[in-house]
CSV table of C-alpha atoms in Angstrom, one decimal:
chain,number,residue,atom,x,y,z
A,1,UNK,CA,8.8,29.3,24.6
A,2,UNK,CA,7.0,26.1,25.6
A,3,UNK,CA,8.0,23.1,23.5
A,4,UNK,CA,5.2,21.3,21.8
A,5,UNK,CA,4.5,17.7,22.8
A,6,UNK,CA,6.3,15.2,20.5
A,7,UNK,CA,2.9,13.7,19.5
A,8,UNK,CA,1.9,17.1,18.0
A,9,UNK,CA,5.3,17.4,16.3
A,10,UNK,CA,4.7,14.0,14.7
A,11,UNK,CA,1.3,15.1,13.4
A,12,UNK,CA,-0.4,12.7,15.9
A,13,UNK,CA,-2.9,13.4,18.7
A,14,UNK,CA,-1.6,15.3,21.6
A,15,UNK,CA,-1.7,13.5,24.9
A,16,UNK,CA,-2.5,15.3,28.2
A,17,UNK,CA,0.2,15.8,30.7
A,18,UNK,CA,0.8,12.8,32.9
A,19,UNK,CA,-0.7,10.3,30.4
A,20,UNK,CA,0.9,8.0,28.0
A,21,UNK,CA,0.3,8.2,24.3
A,22,UNK,CA,-2.4,5.7,23.1
A,23,UNK,CA,0.3,4.0,21.0
A,24,UNK,CA,2.3,3.4,24.2
A,25,UNK,CA,1.2,0.5,26.3
A,26,UNK,CA,0.2,1.5,29.8
A,27,UNK,CA,1.9,-1.6,31.1
A,28,UNK,CA,5.3,0.1,30.7
A,29,UNK,CA,5.0,3.6,32.0
A,30,UNK,CA,8.6,4.0,33.2
A,31,UNK,CA,10.0,6.6,30.8
A,32,UNK,CA,13.4,6.9,32.5
A,33,UNK,CA,14.7,3.5,31.3
A,34,UNK,CA,16.3,3.0,27.9
A,35,UNK,CA,15.4,-0.2,26.0
A,36,UNK,CA,16.7,0.7,22.6
A,37,UNK,CA,17.3,-2.6,21.0
A,38,UNK,CA,14.0,-4.4,21.2
A,39,UNK,CA,10.3,-3.6,21.1
A,40,UNK,CA,7.1,-5.6,22.0
A,41,UNK,CA,4.2,-5.3,19.5
A,42,UNK,CA,1.0,-5.5,21.6
A,43,UNK,CA,-1.1,-6.0,18.5
A,44,UNK,CA,-4.6,-7.2,19.4
A,45,UNK,CA,-3.8,-8.7,22.8
A,46,UNK,CA,-6.7,-6.7,24.3
A,47,UNK,CA,-9.0,-9.0,22.3
A,48,UNK,CA,-7.4,-12.3,23.5
A,49,UNK,CA,-10.9,-13.9,23.8
A,50,UNK,CA,-11.2,-13.5,20.0
A,51,UNK,CA,-7.7,-14.5,19.2
A,52,UNK,CA,-8.7,-17.6,17.2
A,53,UNK,CA,-11.3,-16.0,14.9
A,54,UNK,CA,-9.1,-12.9,14.4
A,55,UNK,CA,-6.1,-15.1,13.5
A,56,UNK,CA,-8.2,-17.2,11.1
A,57,UNK,CA,-9.7,-14.1,9.5
A,58,UNK,CA,-6.3,-12.4,9.0
A,59,UNK,CA,-4.8,-15.6,7.6
A,60,UNK,CA,-7.6,-16.1,5.1
A,61,UNK,CA,-7.3,-12.4,4.1
A,62,UNK,CA,-3.6,-12.8,3.5
A,63,UNK,CA,-3.9,-16.1,1.6
A,64,UNK,CA,-6.7,-14.7,-0.6
A,65,UNK,CA,-4.6,-11.6,-1.3
A,66,UNK,CA,-1.5,-13.5,-2.3
A,67,UNK,CA,-3.3,-16.2,-4.3
A,68,UNK,CA,-5.4,-13.6,-6.1
A,69,UNK,CA,-2.5,-11.5,-7.1
A,70,UNK,CA,-0.4,-14.5,-8.1
A,71,UNK,CA,-3.2,-15.7,-10.3
A,72,UNK,CA,-3.2,-12.3,-12.1
A,73,UNK,CA,0.5,-12.5,-12.6
A,74,UNK,CA,0.5,-16.1,-13.8
A,75,UNK,CA,-2.4,-15.7,-16.3
A,76,UNK,CA,-0.9,-12.5,-17.7
A,77,UNK,CA,2.5,-14.1,-18.1
A,78,UNK,CA,1.2,-17.3,-19.7
A,79,UNK,CA,-1.3,-15.8,-22.1
A,80,UNK,CA,0.2,-13.8,-25.0
A,81,UNK,CA,-3.1,-12.0,-25.7
A,82,UNK,CA,-2.5,-10.1,-22.4
A,83,UNK,CA,1.0,-9.0,-23.2
A,84,UNK,CA,0.0,-5.3,-23.5
A,85,UNK,CA,1.1,-2.2,-21.5
A,86,UNK,CA,-2.0,-2.2,-19.4
A,87,UNK,CA,-1.5,-5.8,-18.2
A,88,UNK,CA,2.2,-5.3,-17.8
A,89,UNK,CA,1.6,-2.5,-15.3
A,90,UNK,CA,-1.1,-4.6,-13.7
A,91,UNK,CA,1.4,-7.4,-13.2
A,92,UNK,CA,3.8,-4.9,-11.5
A,93,UNK,CA,0.9,-3.7,-9.3
A,94,UNK,CA,0.1,-7.2,-8.2
A,95,UNK,CA,3.7,-7.9,-7.3
A,96,UNK,CA,3.8,-4.7,-5.2
A,97,UNK,CA,0.6,-5.7,-3.5
A,98,UNK,CA,2.0,-9.1,-2.6
A,99,UNK,CA,5.2,-7.5,-1.3
A,100,UNK,CA,3.9,-4.9,1.0
A,101,UNK,CA,1.2,-7.2,2.3
A,102,UNK,CA,3.9,-9.7,3.1
A,103,UNK,CA,5.8,-7.1,5.0
A,104,UNK,CA,2.9,-6.7,7.3
A,105,UNK,CA,0.8,-9.9,7.7
A,106,UNK,CA,3.4,-12.5,8.9
A,107,UNK,CA,4.3,-10.2,11.8
A,108,UNK,CA,0.7,-9.4,12.5
A,109,UNK,CA,-0.3,-13.1,12.4
A,110,UNK,CA,2.5,-13.9,14.9
A,111,UNK,CA,1.3,-11.0,17.1
A,112,UNK,CA,-2.3,-12.3,17.1
A,113,UNK,CA,-1.3,-16.0,17.7
A,114,UNK,CA,1.2,-15.2,20.4
A,115,UNK,CA,-0.7,-12.2,21.9
A,116,UNK,CA,2.6,-10.2,21.9
A,117,UNK,CA,5.7,-10.5,19.8
A,118,UNK,CA,9.2,-9.2,20.2
A,119,UNK,CA,10.9,-7.3,17.4
A,120,UNK,CA,14.4,-5.9,17.4
A,121,UNK,CA,15.2,-2.3,16.4
A,122,UNK,CA,16.9,-3.6,13.2
A,123,UNK,CA,13.8,-5.6,12.2
A,124,UNK,CA,11.6,-2.7,13.0
A,125,UNK,CA,13.7,-0.4,10.7
A,126,UNK,CA,13.6,-3.0,7.9
A,127,UNK,CA,9.8,-3.1,8.2
A,128,UNK,CA,9.6,0.7,8.1
A,129,UNK,CA,11.8,0.8,5.0
A,130,UNK,CA,10.2,-1.9,2.9
A,131,UNK,CA,6.7,-0.9,3.8
A,132,UNK,CA,7.5,2.8,2.9
A,133,UNK,CA,9.2,1.7,-0.3
A,134,UNK,CA,6.3,-0.5,-1.5
A,135,UNK,CA,3.7,2.2,-0.7
A,136,UNK,CA,5.6,4.8,-2.6
A,137,UNK,CA,6.1,2.4,-5.5
A,138,UNK,CA,2.3,1.7,-5.6
A,139,UNK,CA,1.6,5.5,-5.7
A,140,UNK,CA,3.9,5.8,-8.7
A,141,UNK,CA,2.6,2.7,-10.5
A,142,UNK,CA,-1.0,4.0,-10.2
A,143,UNK,CA,0.2,7.3,-11.7
A,144,UNK,CA,1.8,5.5,-14.6
A,145,UNK,CA,-1.3,3.4,-15.1
A,146,UNK,CA,-3.4,6.6,-15.3
A,147,UNK,CA,-1.1,7.9,-18.0
A,148,UNK,CA,-1.4,4.6,-19.9
A,149,UNK,CA,-5.2,5.0,-19.9
A,150,UNK,CA,-4.9,8.6,-21.0
A,151,UNK,CA,-2.8,7.7,-24.0
A,152,UNK,CA,-5.1,4.7,-24.9
A,153,UNK,CA,-8.2,6.9,-24.9
A,154,UNK,CA,-7.0,10.3,-25.9
A,155,UNK,CA,-4.3,9.2,-28.4
A,156,UNK,CA,-5.3,5.7,-29.6
A,157,UNK,CA,-3.6,6.0,-33.0
A,158,UNK,CA,-0.2,6.8,-31.3
A,159,UNK,CA,-0.7,4.4,-28.4
A,160,UNK,CA,1.5,1.6,-29.8
A,161,UNK,CA,4.3,4.0,-30.6
A,162,UNK,CA,4.2,5.9,-27.3
A,163,UNK,CA,3.7,2.9,-25.0
A,164,UNK,CA,6.2,0.6,-26.6
A,165,UNK,CA,7.9,-2.1,-24.6
A,166,UNK,CA,11.1,-0.2,-23.8
A,167,UNK,CA,9.2,2.8,-22.5
A,168,UNK,CA,7.0,0.6,-20.3
A,169,UNK,CA,10.1,-1.2,-18.9
A,170,UNK,CA,11.7,2.2,-18.1
A,171,UNK,CA,8.6,3.6,-16.4
A,172,UNK,CA,8.1,0.5,-14.3
A,173,UNK,CA,11.8,0.4,-13.4
A,174,UNK,CA,11.7,4.1,-12.6
A,175,UNK,CA,8.7,3.6,-10.2
A,176,UNK,CA,10.5,0.8,-8.4
A,177,UNK,CA,13.8,2.7,-8.1
A,178,UNK,CA,12.2,5.9,-6.9
A,179,UNK,CA,10.0,4.0,-4.5
A,180,UNK,CA,13.0,2.3,-2.9
A,181,UNK,CA,14.9,5.5,-2.7
A,182,UNK,CA,12.1,7.5,-1.0
A,183,UNK,CA,12.4,5.9,2.5
A,184,UNK,CA,16.2,5.5,2.6
A,185,UNK,CA,16.9,8.9,4.2
A,186,UNK,CA,14.4,8.9,7.0
A,187,UNK,CA,15.0,5.2,7.8
A,188,UNK,CA,18.8,5.8,8.0
A,189,UNK,CA,18.2,8.8,10.3
A,190,UNK,CA,15.8,6.9,12.4
A,191,UNK,CA,18.5,4.2,13.0
A,192,UNK,CA,20.5,6.8,14.9
A,193,UNK,CA,17.7,7.6,17.4
A,194,UNK,CA,17.5,6.4,20.9
A,195,UNK,CA,14.2,5.2,22.4
A,196,UNK,CA,13.7,5.6,26.1
A,197,UNK,CA,10.0,5.9,26.8
A,198,UNK,CA,8.8,2.3,26.6
A,199,UNK,CA,9.4,-0.9,24.7
A,200,UNK,CA,5.8,-1.8,24.2
A,201,UNK,CA,4.0,-0.5,21.1
A,202,UNK,CA,0.2,-0.7,21.0
A,203,UNK,CA,0.0,-1.7,17.4
A,204,UNK,CA,0.7,-4.7,15.1
A,205,UNK,CA,3.7,-3.3,13.2
A,206,UNK,CA,6.4,-0.6,13.4
A,207,UNK,CA,5.0,2.5,11.9
A,208,UNK,CA,7.4,5.4,11.6
A,209,UNK,CA,5.0,7.8,13.4
A,210,UNK,CA,4.8,5.6,16.4
A,211,UNK,CA,8.6,5.2,16.6
A,212,UNK,CA,9.0,9.0,16.5
A,213,UNK,CA,6.6,9.2,19.5
A,214,UNK,CA,8.8,6.7,21.5
A,215,UNK,CA,12.1,8.5,20.7
A,216,UNK,CA,13.9,10.8,23.1
A,217,UNK,CA,15.9,12.3,20.2
A,218,UNK,CA,14.8,15.5,18.5
A,219,UNK,CA,12.5,14.5,15.6
A,220,UNK,CA,12.3,17.9,13.8
A,221,UNK,CA,14.7,16.9,11.0
A,222,UNK,CA,13.2,13.5,10.2
A,223,UNK,CA,9.7,14.9,10.4
A,224,UNK,CA,10.5,17.7,8.0
A,225,UNK,CA,12.3,15.3,5.6
A,226,UNK,CA,9.5,12.8,5.7
A,227,UNK,CA,6.9,15.5,5.1
A,228,UNK,CA,8.7,16.9,2.2
A,229,UNK,CA,9.3,13.6,0.5
A,230,UNK,CA,5.7,12.5,1.1
A,231,UNK,CA,4.3,15.7,-0.3
A,232,UNK,CA,6.5,15.4,-3.4
A,233,UNK,CA,5.3,11.8,-4.1
A,234,UNK,CA,1.7,12.5,-3.2
A,235,UNK,CA,1.4,15.8,-5.1
A,236,UNK,CA,3.3,14.5,-8.1
A,237,UNK,CA,1.2,11.3,-8.4
A,238,UNK,CA,-2.2,12.9,-7.5
A,239,UNK,CA,-1.7,15.9,-9.9
A,240,UNK,CA,-0.8,13.6,-12.8
A,241,UNK,CA,-3.7,11.2,-12.0
A,242,UNK,CA,-6.3,14.1,-11.8
A,243,UNK,CA,-4.9,15.7,-15.0
A,244,UNK,CA,-5.1,12.4,-16.8
A,245,UNK,CA,-8.7,11.7,-15.8
A,246,UNK,CA,-9.8,15.3,-16.6
A,247,UNK,CA,-8.6,14.8,-20.1
A,248,UNK,CA,-9.9,11.2,-20.3
A,249,UNK,CA,-13.4,12.3,-19.2
A,250,UNK,CA,-13.3,15.2,-21.7
A,251,UNK,CA,-12.4,12.9,-24.5
A,252,UNK,CA,-15.1,10.4,-23.5
A,253,UNK,CA,-17.8,13.1,-23.5
A,254,UNK,CA,-16.8,14.1,-27.0
A,255,UNK,CA,-17.3,10.6,-28.4
A,256,UNK,CA,-20.2,10.3,-30.8
A,257,UNK,CA,-21.9,7.1,-29.7
A,258,UNK,CA,-22.9,5.6,-26.4
A,259,UNK,CA,-21.1,2.4,-27.2
A,260,UNK,CA,-17.8,4.2,-27.7
A,261,UNK,CA,-18.3,6.1,-24.5
A,262,UNK,CA,-19.1,2.9,-22.5
A,263,UNK,CA,-16.2,1.0,-24.0
A,264,UNK,CA,-13.7,3.8,-23.3
A,265,UNK,CA,-15.0,4.3,-19.7
A,266,UNK,CA,-14.8,0.5,-19.0
A,267,UNK,CA,-11.1,0.6,-19.8
A,268,UNK,CA,-10.3,3.0,-17.0
A,269,UNK,CA,-13.1,2.3,-14.5
A,270,UNK,CA,-11.2,-0.4,-12.7
A,271,UNK,CA,-8.1,1.7,-12.3
A,272,UNK,CA,-10.1,4.7,-11.1
A,273,UNK,CA,-11.8,2.4,-8.5
A,274,UNK,CA,-8.5,1.2,-7.2
A,275,UNK,CA,-7.1,4.8,-7.0
A,276,UNK,CA,-10.1,5.9,-5.0
A,277,UNK,CA,-9.9,2.9,-2.6
A,278,UNK,CA,-6.1,3.2,-2.1
A,279,UNK,CA,-6.0,7.0,-1.7
A,280,UNK,CA,-9.1,7.0,0.4
A,281,UNK,CA,-7.8,4.5,2.9
A,282,UNK,CA,-4.5,6.4,3.2
A,283,UNK,CA,-6.3,9.6,3.8
A,284,UNK,CA,-8.5,8.0,6.5
A,285,UNK,CA,-5.4,6.8,8.3
A,286,UNK,CA,-3.3,10.0,8.1
A,287,UNK,CA,-5.6,12.9,7.4
A,288,UNK,CA,-8.2,13.0,10.2
A,289,UNK,CA,-9.0,15.5,13.0
A,290,UNK,CA,-7.3,14.8,16.4
A,291,UNK,CA,-10.7,14.6,18.0
A,292,UNK,CA,-11.6,11.6,15.8
A,293,UNK,CA,-8.4,9.7,16.3
A,294,UNK,CA,-8.4,6.4,18.2
A,295,UNK,CA,-6.0,3.4,18.4
A,296,UNK,CA,-8.7,0.8,17.5
A,297,UNK,CA,-9.8,2.8,14.4
A,298,UNK,CA,-6.2,3.4,13.4
A,299,UNK,CA,-5.5,-0.4,13.5
A,300,UNK,CA,-8.7,-1.0,11.4
A,301,UNK,CA,-7.8,1.6,8.8
A,302,UNK,CA,-4.3,0.2,8.5
A,303,UNK,CA,-5.8,-3.2,7.8
A,304,UNK,CA,-8.0,-1.6,5.0
A,305,UNK,CA,-5.1,-0.4,2.9
A,306,UNK,CA,-2.6,-3.2,3.9
A,307,UNK,CA,-5.0,-6.1,3.5
A,308,UNK,CA,-8.4,-5.3,2.0
A,309,UNK,CA,-7.3,-3.0,-0.8
A,310,UNK,CA,-4.6,-5.5,-2.1
A,311,UNK,CA,-7.2,-8.3,-1.9
A,312,UNK,CA,-9.7,-6.3,-3.9
A,313,UNK,CA,-7.4,-5.1,-6.6
A,314,UNK,CA,-7.4,-8.5,-8.6
A,315,UNK,CA,-11.2,-8.7,-8.2
A,316,UNK,CA,-11.7,-5.1,-9.4
A,317,UNK,CA,-9.4,-5.5,-12.4
A,318,UNK,CA,-10.7,-8.9,-13.5
A,319,UNK,CA,-14.4,-9.1,-12.5
A,320,UNK,CA,-15.7,-7.2,-15.5
A,321,UNK,CA,-12.6,-7.7,-17.7
A,322,UNK,CA,-13.7,-9.9,-20.6
A,323,UNK,CA,-10.1,-10.2,-21.9
A,324,UNK,CA,-8.8,-11.5,-18.6
A,325,UNK,CA,-11.7,-13.8,-18.0
A,326,UNK,CA,-11.2,-15.3,-21.5
A,327,UNK,CA,-7.5,-15.8,-20.8
A,328,UNK,CA,-8.3,-17.4,-17.5
A,329,UNK,CA,-10.7,-19.8,-19.2
A,330,UNK,CA,-8.1,-20.7,-21.8
A,331,UNK,CA,-5.5,-21.4,-19.0
A,332,UNK,CA,-7.9,-23.5,-16.9
A,333,UNK,CA,-9.2,-25.3,-20.0
A,334,UNK,CA,-5.7,-26.3,-21.1
A,335,UNK,CA,-4.8,-27.5,-17.6
A,336,UNK,CA,-7.9,-29.7,-17.5
A,337,UNK,CA,-7.0,-31.2,-20.9
A,338,UNK,CA,-3.5,-31.9,-19.7
A,339,UNK,CA,-4.8,-33.6,-16.6
A,340,UNK,CA,-7.2,-35.8,-18.7
A,341,UNK,CA,-4.5,-36.8,-21.1
A,342,UNK,CA,-2.1,-37.7,-18.2
């Protein structure tokens, strides 16, 4: 039996015999040498003539993402009118967005500024672990937020009793714990691998799929484990979200007045938009035909869900949210008064 190429085993595009994977830099084609302890992230070095505008663009994207999400967290924390389950979960979502963006962007900015950056295997594994943990946590938080909207619309009279503070804390803590448990096993297993194909990675961060392509250790166990865990998280979260929104839409359609329907829909429209953006970006990265796969497109889609989606989340949740805008005005108004009095 002829063994399948490692790229196919990892669910990535197969590479013709005699050619390197698109994720492996052609500058280092000697596959007999073992590097093991250090990698070079090539990043966007092929666009060196655009290095300054790319760096400035990524830096602005990162700063807007962090400042926007910090604003959401600060306003919700400082304004007692927003101390409700919906805003509590939104605070957690903003924290996760800042965290997994910060796992990616400093390394990426260094890669753009320096053209190439060195990263040790240990740093690479930490990046794989924390990025996987934050993504899994975000999936679970979006699921919890859909349940919160379901209770608010379908069981409004019992909302306060069901979504009491202790329950919200348990749900948020559970999402964080499960999210950080999810990547432990495959990251630990990956740490035992040897890497002997090249030490240059044609990407701006250490993605687990790319590391598997560079490994000369059998990847069957880790691929199976990663697939099973990913399916459990995805199917669990997606099933609950779909079920919640089917019941939400059914309840909205049964409402007697247009005003009631519009008000009910507005309470979950922002969350539904974020779900579509996040899941859509993930699917574009990982669920595409081999014939449509390319390195440049992969990098751009990674940027969408690691930079653009976290940047858009605060805007989506606050742009048409009267409660939040009123709270923001109260905060900025009080600050202006304090400055004038000083």
